[in-house]
Amino acid sequence: MTLTQSRTRPGANGWTDGVFTNPVLAGLHPDPSVCRVGDDYYLACSSFEYFPGVPLFHSRDLVHWEQIGNVLDRPSQLVLPPTMPSSAGVYAPTLRHHDGRFWLIVTSVGDGGGNLIYTATDPAGPWSDPVRVPGVNGIDPDLAWDEDGNCWCTYAGIEQVRIDPHTGRTIGRPRRLWSGAPGAQAPEAPHLYRVGGYWYLLIAEGGTERGHAVSIARAPAPDGPFEPCPANPILTHRGTNRPIQNTGHADLVEAADGSWWMVLLGVRPGGGTPGWHVLGRETFLAPVTWTDGWPVVGEVAPVMTAPPWAAHPVPLPVPDDFDNDGLHPRWISVRSRPAESWSLTEHPGWLTLRARGASMDDPAVTFVGRRQQHLSCRVRTLVDATAGRGGLAVRLDERHHYEIEAGDGEVRVVARIGTVLSTVATRSVTAGPVRLRLDVIAPSPGDWHPSKEPDLLQFGIEEADGAVDVLTTLDGRYLSTEVAGGFTGRVIGMYAAAGSVRFDWFDYEPRGDDARTPGSESGP
Ligand code: 6LW
């Protein structure tokens, strides 16, 4: 079936009268790294246990980002084994354009992979197989080239070593460069740039939680000696009541007009105290000016003054009816997506999933999902579980997920919260396809008490006329990073836990005030 539905909304697409909305990449998009080639900007993020990995975005204005691919989209580039824990996997890319090529370096954590370099002439892919850099023992690697063509790899600590990026060989010994503020934890996320007569070393410190911050130092040469900025940290929201928290892990870019911008990660905690963020760490944009040779970061707020050249909106999400030959790059699976686990041709117009693991607890579960990008949203799918068991799942990790599942003449809602597993509600249904529906409902701003939940997840069966039989409503805090731990956020999608399960369409619809936040969509 083809679902045709157009969605327009006044003030949609993150763009109204010279303002834009932050985050510019909502949902699980942390550790952004950005580079410019002419008038085009490219950005990459961490992807942890998800496959395909390292989402790659294009923009003409830094505000509106469209996903053009994933750097890691085949097993020869990286295998994420089932033994690798959630929130391990692929961390913190640096994306640069040098010598006519795109270069991307990441750390593969938890499988002994270490630091890996990939290159491409077209950022949409294909990207190369990896060059391993065994002499760099640290996360968050950066690549920078000096005027003599030396390639400097700087990483968490903060340490640095010269490398040959074509072979991965280190040249000389790693050296400690700078550790940020005395006593601050986790100096990490370095990026090294030449601006004017100085080399600037941008870092994150304080840990990726509420104490997160961005600091900078400068030196006459890429290897130091580094002098810290007297105004450090140049960005932090620690100890404030701002709606955007945990601001850190940043990258700088000079726009085509000579203005400077910072991309960074932050979170939007909801509910009472201590606050729960459910969408993961998201990518925000802030203006940067220079004073006395130091960058000064502008406000990071939900509504921002747009750069004068920001003008082209991106479409809002539309239903995916699975009528195309392949899956859009936004669809991600847990660790791998073997060819035998999914098909768009077995029943044309439907996505067929074949079970591997027996539930969403399984590290190798057959799951195809997308990031939750809006605080309130409605997700619906038409599922035929005649030949199996499966449905719609909201996943934080193996031990924190809710799902509404069809199979064996029933629809049931299952909740996994840590060691507790419970079937919360069941309904008998007649044979044939059934519409499963999830409404994620964030409270209105004034609706607050100290233990208020960040959101509610209402699961139901939708009739053809749109009426909903609600099975249950669950507290969203248990699918937050503050409860589950780790580095990710919610991913919502389809799964098969037994036999084969077919999905005719999947519809993710932003709701509420937050619906103006761009969703990096470009059609199914
Ligand atoms: C990343 C580190 C961080 O490697 O979190 O917030 C880690 N910063 O720089 C995982 O995303």
XYZ file of C-alpha atoms and ligand atoms in Angstrom:
535
model
C 0.000 0.000 0.000
C 1.165 3.521 -0.645
C 0.441 6.033 2.072
C 0.132 9.490 0.658
C -0.051 12.248 3.118
C 1.380 15.733 2.904
C 2.447 17.510 6.030
C 2.757 21.205 6.251
C 2.550 23.204 9.370
C 2.892 26.952 9.825
C 6.369 27.750 11.062
C 7.534 24.210 10.406
C 11.022 23.158 9.366
C 12.856 25.067 12.050
C 12.666 28.315 10.093
C 10.487 31.335 10.784
C 11.297 35.007 10.288
C 15.034 34.958 10.779
C 15.197 32.513 13.671
C 16.067 28.862 13.797
C 15.429 26.248 16.439
C 18.109 24.352 18.317
C 18.973 21.493 18.241
C 19.793 21.541 14.545
C 20.102 17.748 14.636
C 17.628 16.439 17.176
C 17.813 13.037 18.826
C 20.809 10.731 19.194
C 23.434 12.793 17.318
C 26.323 13.395 19.744
C 29.957 14.382 19.259
C 29.345 16.387 16.069
C 32.283 17.098 13.799
C 31.892 19.539 10.932
C 33.859 20.702 7.905
C 33.218 23.052 4.995
C 34.045 22.612 1.325
C 33.176 25.791 -0.585
C 29.547 26.546 0.234
C 28.796 23.039 1.474
C 29.010 21.801 5.040
C 29.329 18.208 6.149
C 28.788 16.803 9.625
C 29.270 13.380 11.236
C 28.220 11.986 14.635
C 28.883 9.004 16.894
C 26.714 5.911 16.416
C 27.756 3.425 19.174
C 26.157 -0.023 18.697
C 24.031 0.951 15.707
C 24.506 -0.158 12.109
C 24.907 1.461 9.651
C 27.261 3.702 11.615
C 28.452 7.311 11.653
C 25.578 9.225 10.045
C 26.808 11.788 7.520
C 24.872 15.016 6.887
C 25.035 17.797 4.316
C 23.931 21.396 4.729
C 24.196 24.644 2.816
C 23.536 26.836 5.844
C 24.607 24.957 9.028
C 20.978 25.033 10.233
C 19.228 22.520 7.976
C 20.931 19.162 7.700
C 20.034 16.338 5.383
C 21.378 12.852 5.924
C 23.202 11.763 2.770
C 24.556 8.475 4.040
C 26.417 6.582 6.724
C 30.190 6.196 6.695
C 30.102 2.595 7.943
C 27.633 0.641 5.860
C 29.288 -2.734 5.201
C 30.936 -5.376 7.403
C 34.378 -4.978 5.743
C 34.587 -1.538 7.388
C 33.744 -2.649 10.920
C 31.918 -5.529 12.602
C 30.089 -4.792 15.844
C 29.824 -8.239 17.473
C 26.886 -9.242 19.728
C 29.371 -9.452 22.624
C 30.047 -5.723 22.345
C 27.942 -3.890 24.960
C 25.471 -1.163 24.068
C 27.032 2.307 24.235
C 30.354 0.759 23.190
C 31.029 0.728 19.458
C 31.742 3.783 17.367
C 32.733 6.987 19.202
C 33.428 10.566 18.318
C 34.410 11.058 14.684
C 36.529 13.885 13.350
C 35.549 14.791 9.786
C 37.951 16.857 7.679
C 38.500 17.685 4.004
C 42.155 17.676 2.962
C 43.970 17.229 -0.310
C 40.782 16.624 -2.314
C 39.474 13.918 0.010
C 37.237 13.557 3.037
C 38.963 12.014 6.039
C 37.165 10.559 9.000
C 38.782 9.105 12.103
C 36.791 7.339 14.846
C 37.428 5.048 17.799
C 35.893 1.587 17.882
C 35.435 0.891 21.601
C 34.841 -2.522 23.161
C 36.042 -4.764 20.333
C 39.755 -3.951 20.349
C 39.359 -2.059 17.078
C 40.931 1.139 18.343
C 41.303 4.137 16.059
C 40.290 3.801 12.436
C 40.647 6.162 9.459
C 38.245 6.109 6.506
C 38.413 8.251 3.354
C 36.023 9.160 0.532
C 35.962 11.492 -2.442
C 32.155 11.700 -2.249
C 30.940 12.146 1.347
C 27.732 10.279 0.443
C 29.990 7.251 -0.051
C 31.352 4.808 -0.667
C 33.840 5.251 2.166
C 37.001 3.160 2.189
C 37.817 0.189 4.356
C 39.684 1.303 7.492
C 43.319 2.132 8.057
C 44.121 1.153 11.642
C 46.178 3.427 13.862
C 47.499 1.049 16.547
C 49.946 3.598 17.988
C 47.146 5.924 19.139
C 45.739 4.657 22.435
C 42.929 7.006 23.314
C 39.426 7.998 22.285
C 38.288 11.084 20.375
C 41.054 11.291 17.769
C 41.454 14.454 15.682
C 43.339 14.899 12.409
C 45.018 18.181 11.442
C 47.606 18.910 8.753
C 50.244 21.629 8.990
C 51.774 23.640 6.141
C 54.554 21.084 5.711
C 52.020 18.300 5.178
C 52.560 16.700 8.614
C 49.433 15.018 9.968
C 48.901 15.491 13.709
C 46.628 13.101 15.583
C 45.457 14.606 18.869
C 43.250 12.599 21.245
C 41.741 12.440 24.733
C 44.149 13.105 27.525
C 45.068 15.464 25.792
C 47.855 13.704 23.864
C 49.263 14.016 20.385
C 51.409 12.099 17.929
C 52.292 12.573 14.274
C 50.945 9.873 11.998
C 51.000 8.826 8.383
C 47.236 8.763 7.741
C 47.699 6.591 4.633
C 49.274 3.716 6.580
C 48.248 4.439 10.184
C 51.914 4.393 11.255
C 52.864 6.726 14.120
C 55.901 8.959 13.723
C 57.681 9.615 17.024
C 56.223 9.183 20.490
C 52.870 10.460 21.826
C 53.228 13.582 23.957
C 50.937 15.084 26.599
C 49.812 18.533 25.337
C 47.411 19.975 27.878
C 44.870 18.644 30.408
C 42.438 21.530 30.585
C 41.479 23.063 33.915
C 43.465 21.660 36.884
C 41.430 18.891 38.502
C 38.686 18.843 35.867
C 37.727 15.325 34.811
C 37.860 13.863 31.309
C 39.862 16.213 29.068
C 38.650 14.878 25.710
C 37.214 15.694 22.293
C 40.220 17.687 21.045
C 40.165 19.489 17.719
C 43.188 21.363 16.422
C 42.925 24.293 13.979
C 45.180 26.888 12.449
C 43.521 30.327 12.634
C 45.648 33.337 11.757
C 49.045 33.065 13.451
C 48.008 30.509 16.094
C 47.180 26.851 16.448
C 44.053 26.441 18.593
C 43.322 23.347 20.657
C 39.613 23.074 21.461
C 38.689 20.441 24.064
C 35.779 19.248 26.199
C 36.178 18.661 29.921
C 34.141 18.000 33.050
C 32.570 14.785 31.688
C 29.632 14.484 29.318
C 27.053 15.017 32.086
C 25.866 18.230 33.766
C 29.471 19.424 34.345
C 30.355 19.356 30.658
C 32.319 22.320 29.250
C 34.360 23.521 26.302
C 37.817 25.056 26.790
C 40.534 26.238 24.447
C 44.266 26.880 24.376
C 46.566 28.269 21.680
C 50.157 27.839 20.577
C 52.508 29.088 17.900
C 52.907 25.518 16.549
C 50.589 22.475 16.294
C 52.522 20.659 19.016
C 52.578 23.556 21.491
C 53.445 24.977 23.892
C 49.764 25.697 24.604
C 48.565 28.723 26.538
C 45.031 28.318 27.999
C 42.404 30.951 27.247
C 41.951 33.204 30.310
C 38.162 33.003 29.812
C 37.995 29.167 30.024
C 35.649 27.424 29.948
C 34.468 29.278 26.854
C 31.160 27.392 27.060
C 29.345 25.566 29.837
C 25.773 25.400 31.122
C 26.765 23.760 34.420
C 24.899 25.118 37.412
C 22.344 26.979 35.282
C 18.626 26.456 34.820
C 18.861 26.643 31.041
C 16.709 24.181 29.083
C 19.779 22.925 27.203
C 22.274 21.180 29.506
C 25.516 19.130 29.290
C 26.867 21.454 26.559
C 30.260 20.288 25.349
C 32.144 18.182 22.788
C 32.312 20.908 20.158
C 33.841 21.597 16.758
C 34.439 24.939 15.021
C 33.876 25.921 11.419
C 34.441 29.123 9.470
C 31.487 29.842 7.202
C 31.921 30.908 3.597
C 31.228 34.543 4.631
C 34.024 34.548 7.231
C 31.711 34.167 10.259
C 32.513 31.413 12.774
C 30.197 28.790 14.233
C 30.370 26.031 16.784
C 28.543 22.702 16.641
C 28.305 20.980 20.003
C 26.384 18.384 21.904
C 23.775 19.123 24.539
C 20.722 17.517 26.093
C 17.189 18.621 26.897
C 16.274 17.162 30.299
C 12.576 16.931 31.134
C 10.402 16.200 34.152
C 11.184 16.984 37.790
C 14.496 16.624 39.595
C 17.165 15.514 38.693
C 15.748 15.708 35.160
C 15.764 12.947 32.567
C 16.868 13.296 28.961
C 15.292 10.742 26.689
C 16.432 11.728 23.188
C 20.146 11.248 23.799
C 22.760 13.915 23.236
C 21.781 16.167 20.337
C 23.661 18.558 18.022
C 23.300 22.299 18.634
C 24.639 25.316 16.745
C 26.042 28.538 18.246
C 27.659 31.653 16.753
C 31.287 32.430 17.561
C 33.082 35.787 17.465
C 36.764 36.494 18.111
C 38.113 38.912 20.734
C 41.858 39.382 21.396
C 42.591 36.251 19.433
C 40.188 34.050 21.431
C 36.815 32.643 20.350
C 33.751 33.866 22.237
C 30.747 31.543 22.037
C 27.282 33.091 21.721
C 24.227 31.843 23.539
C 23.062 28.260 22.968
C 19.292 28.606 23.188
C 16.247 26.792 21.769
C 15.397 29.745 19.509
C 18.326 31.477 17.827
C 18.968 34.253 15.339
C 19.578 32.583 12.015
C 22.636 33.312 9.915
C 21.621 35.671 7.081
C 22.231 33.019 4.477
C 20.090 30.362 6.180
C 17.124 29.925 3.936
C 16.327 26.496 2.740
C 13.945 24.428 4.832
C 13.967 20.644 4.851
C 10.770 18.598 4.685
C 9.149 17.222 7.803
C 9.035 13.451 8.221
C 6.679 11.643 5.878
C 5.451 8.084 6.285
C 7.767 5.432 4.881
C 5.684 3.057 2.802
C 8.549 0.691 1.933
C 7.898 1.022 -1.785
C 11.537 1.935 -2.549
C 14.391 -0.408 -3.484
C 16.386 0.257 -0.341
C 16.067 1.698 3.132
C 16.740 5.400 3.746
C 20.052 5.935 5.628
C 18.121 7.090 8.695
C 17.052 3.492 9.431
C 19.407 1.826 11.902
C 19.698 -1.675 13.323
C 21.318 -3.080 16.441
C 24.969 -4.039 15.682
C 24.306 -5.493 12.228
C 21.664 -5.977 9.570
C 22.420 -9.277 7.817
C 20.865 -9.615 4.362
C 18.840 -12.641 5.456
C 17.173 -10.693 8.291
C 15.230 -8.233 6.137
C 13.662 -7.859 2.707
C 11.782 -5.277 0.682
C 11.164 -7.719 -2.165
C 9.695 -10.798 -0.444
C 6.369 -8.943 -0.285
C 6.870 -5.843 -2.454
C 5.690 -2.711 -0.696
C 6.286 -4.269 2.721
C 9.356 -4.501 4.933
C 9.717 -8.137 5.977
C 11.824 -8.817 9.081
C 13.008 -12.298 9.997
C 13.717 -12.998 13.652
C 17.193 -13.823 14.901
C 17.000 -13.013 18.631
C 13.812 -13.984 20.517
C 13.176 -10.548 22.022
C 14.405 -6.968 22.233
C 16.689 -8.210 25.048
C 18.801 -10.041 22.497
C 21.957 -8.189 21.347
C 21.361 -9.566 17.849
C 17.623 -8.784 17.653
C 16.214 -8.054 14.188
C 15.290 -4.394 14.548
C 14.970 -1.514 12.088
C 14.392 1.818 13.791
C 14.944 5.543 13.696
C 16.005 8.036 16.304
C 13.241 9.688 18.327
C 13.848 13.344 17.458
C 10.942 15.180 19.036
C 9.847 15.418 22.664
C 6.299 14.616 21.558
C 5.559 12.397 18.601
C 3.129 9.810 17.258
C 4.412 6.606 15.718
C 2.218 4.142 13.879
C 2.854 1.043 11.833
C 0.705 -1.528 10.059
C 2.027 -4.958 10.981
C 1.158 -8.441 9.794
C 2.401 -10.997 12.331
C 0.522 -13.986 10.876
C 3.835 -15.821 10.386
C 5.630 -14.657 13.513
C 5.746 -12.293 16.447
C 6.959 -8.699 16.457
C 5.909 -5.076 16.488
C 6.899 -1.591 17.500
C 9.676 -1.052 20.067
C 11.126 1.946 21.879
C 14.742 1.069 22.614
C 17.298 2.636 24.929
C 19.374 -0.555 25.148
C 18.856 -4.319 25.710
C 17.777 -3.742 29.294
C 15.586 -0.710 28.808
C 12.853 -0.923 26.202
C 9.078 -0.936 25.804
C 7.280 -2.612 22.955
C 3.810 -3.249 21.595
C 3.919 -6.652 20.006
C 1.563 -8.604 17.750
C 1.454 -12.388 17.298
C -0.425 -15.527 18.318
C -3.810 -13.773 18.053
C -2.845 -11.101 20.563
C -1.371 -7.673 20.927
C 0.608 -7.122 24.123
C 2.670 -4.371 25.676
C 5.949 -5.521 27.228
C 8.202 -3.416 29.436
C 11.827 -4.250 30.243
C 13.348 -2.003 32.930
C 16.686 -3.354 34.122
C 16.105 -6.816 35.610
C 12.316 -6.397 35.581
C 10.417 -7.791 32.590
C 6.660 -7.523 32.520
C 3.772 -7.984 30.111
C 1.748 -4.955 31.072
C -1.372 -5.364 28.929
C -2.849 -7.765 26.368
C -5.738 -7.755 23.883
C -7.055 -10.501 21.654
C -7.200 -9.479 18.012
C -8.678 -11.013 14.890
C -6.359 -12.448 12.253
C -4.723 -10.084 9.761
C -2.759 -6.862 9.838
C -3.093 -4.577 12.847
C -2.159 -0.922 13.304
C 0.064 -0.419 16.328
C 0.344 3.072 17.730
C 2.583 4.874 20.184
C 1.986 8.411 21.399
C 4.950 10.000 23.197
C 3.527 12.855 25.223
C 5.793 15.438 26.861
C 4.175 17.453 29.679
C 3.303 21.072 29.065
C 5.921 23.500 30.475
C 3.900 24.528 33.545
C 3.099 20.936 34.469
C 5.911 20.289 36.944
C 6.445 18.700 40.322
C 9.675 17.359 41.796
C 9.174 13.787 40.622
C 7.235 14.538 37.427
C 8.052 12.149 34.589
C 9.815 13.530 31.471
C 7.099 12.061 29.252
C 4.428 9.394 28.939
C 4.375 6.620 26.353
C 0.866 5.558 25.431
C 0.541 2.301 23.507
C -2.578 1.350 21.598
C -4.247 -0.321 18.642
C -5.595 2.065 16.029
C -8.821 1.323 14.165
C -9.190 2.200 10.479
C -11.143 5.344 11.427
C -8.279 6.551 13.651
C -9.971 5.645 16.969
C -7.472 4.203 19.453
C -7.868 1.388 21.913
C -5.248 2.374 24.500
C -3.641 -0.690 26.110
C -1.462 1.126 28.603
C 0.500 4.300 29.357
C 4.055 4.002 30.708
C 6.368 6.483 32.440
C 9.140 7.581 30.074
C 11.846 8.118 32.719
C 12.827 4.446 32.572
C 13.854 4.915 28.952
C 16.155 7.856 29.715
C 19.935 8.042 29.861
C 19.788 9.009 33.542
C 18.139 5.629 34.314
C 19.707 3.360 31.679
C 23.185 4.901 31.668
C 25.369 5.020 28.578
C 25.775 7.457 25.725
C 22.742 6.899 23.505
C 19.070 7.900 23.381
C 15.780 6.458 22.242
C 15.416 4.679 18.940
C 11.896 3.698 17.823
C 11.298 0.984 15.274
C 10.057 -2.338 14.046
C 11.321 -5.719 15.157
C 10.721 -9.434 14.710
C 11.086 -11.778 17.693
C 9.772 -14.983 16.073
C 9.259 -16.146 12.497
C 8.807 -13.442 9.921
C 6.851 -10.240 10.453
C 5.789 -7.768 7.745
C 5.350 -4.012 7.975
C 3.360 -2.163 5.306
C 4.305 1.347 6.437
C 5.832 3.235 9.336
C 4.764 6.740 10.194
C 6.708 8.987 12.589
C 4.926 12.282 13.160
C 6.314 15.128 15.283
C 3.704 16.559 17.675
C 3.408 19.542 19.979
C 5.556 22.683 20.126
C 8.708 20.783 19.399
C 7.396 19.773 15.969
C 9.276 22.733 14.478
C 12.616 21.144 15.287
C 14.196 19.946 12.057
C 14.234 16.204 11.781
C 16.901 15.816 9.071
C 14.288 14.268 6.827
C 14.389 13.919 3.096
C 11.534 11.567 2.370
C 11.267 7.824 2.873
C 32.989 10.687 23.549
C 33.443 11.758 24.439
C 32.156 12.203 24.917
O 33.984 9.841 23.101
O 31.355 11.122 25.058
O 30.809 13.976 25.376
C 31.989 10.038 24.454
N 31.867 13.436 25.016
O 34.163 12.777 23.844
C 31.016 9.161 23.745
O 30.160 9.918 22.936
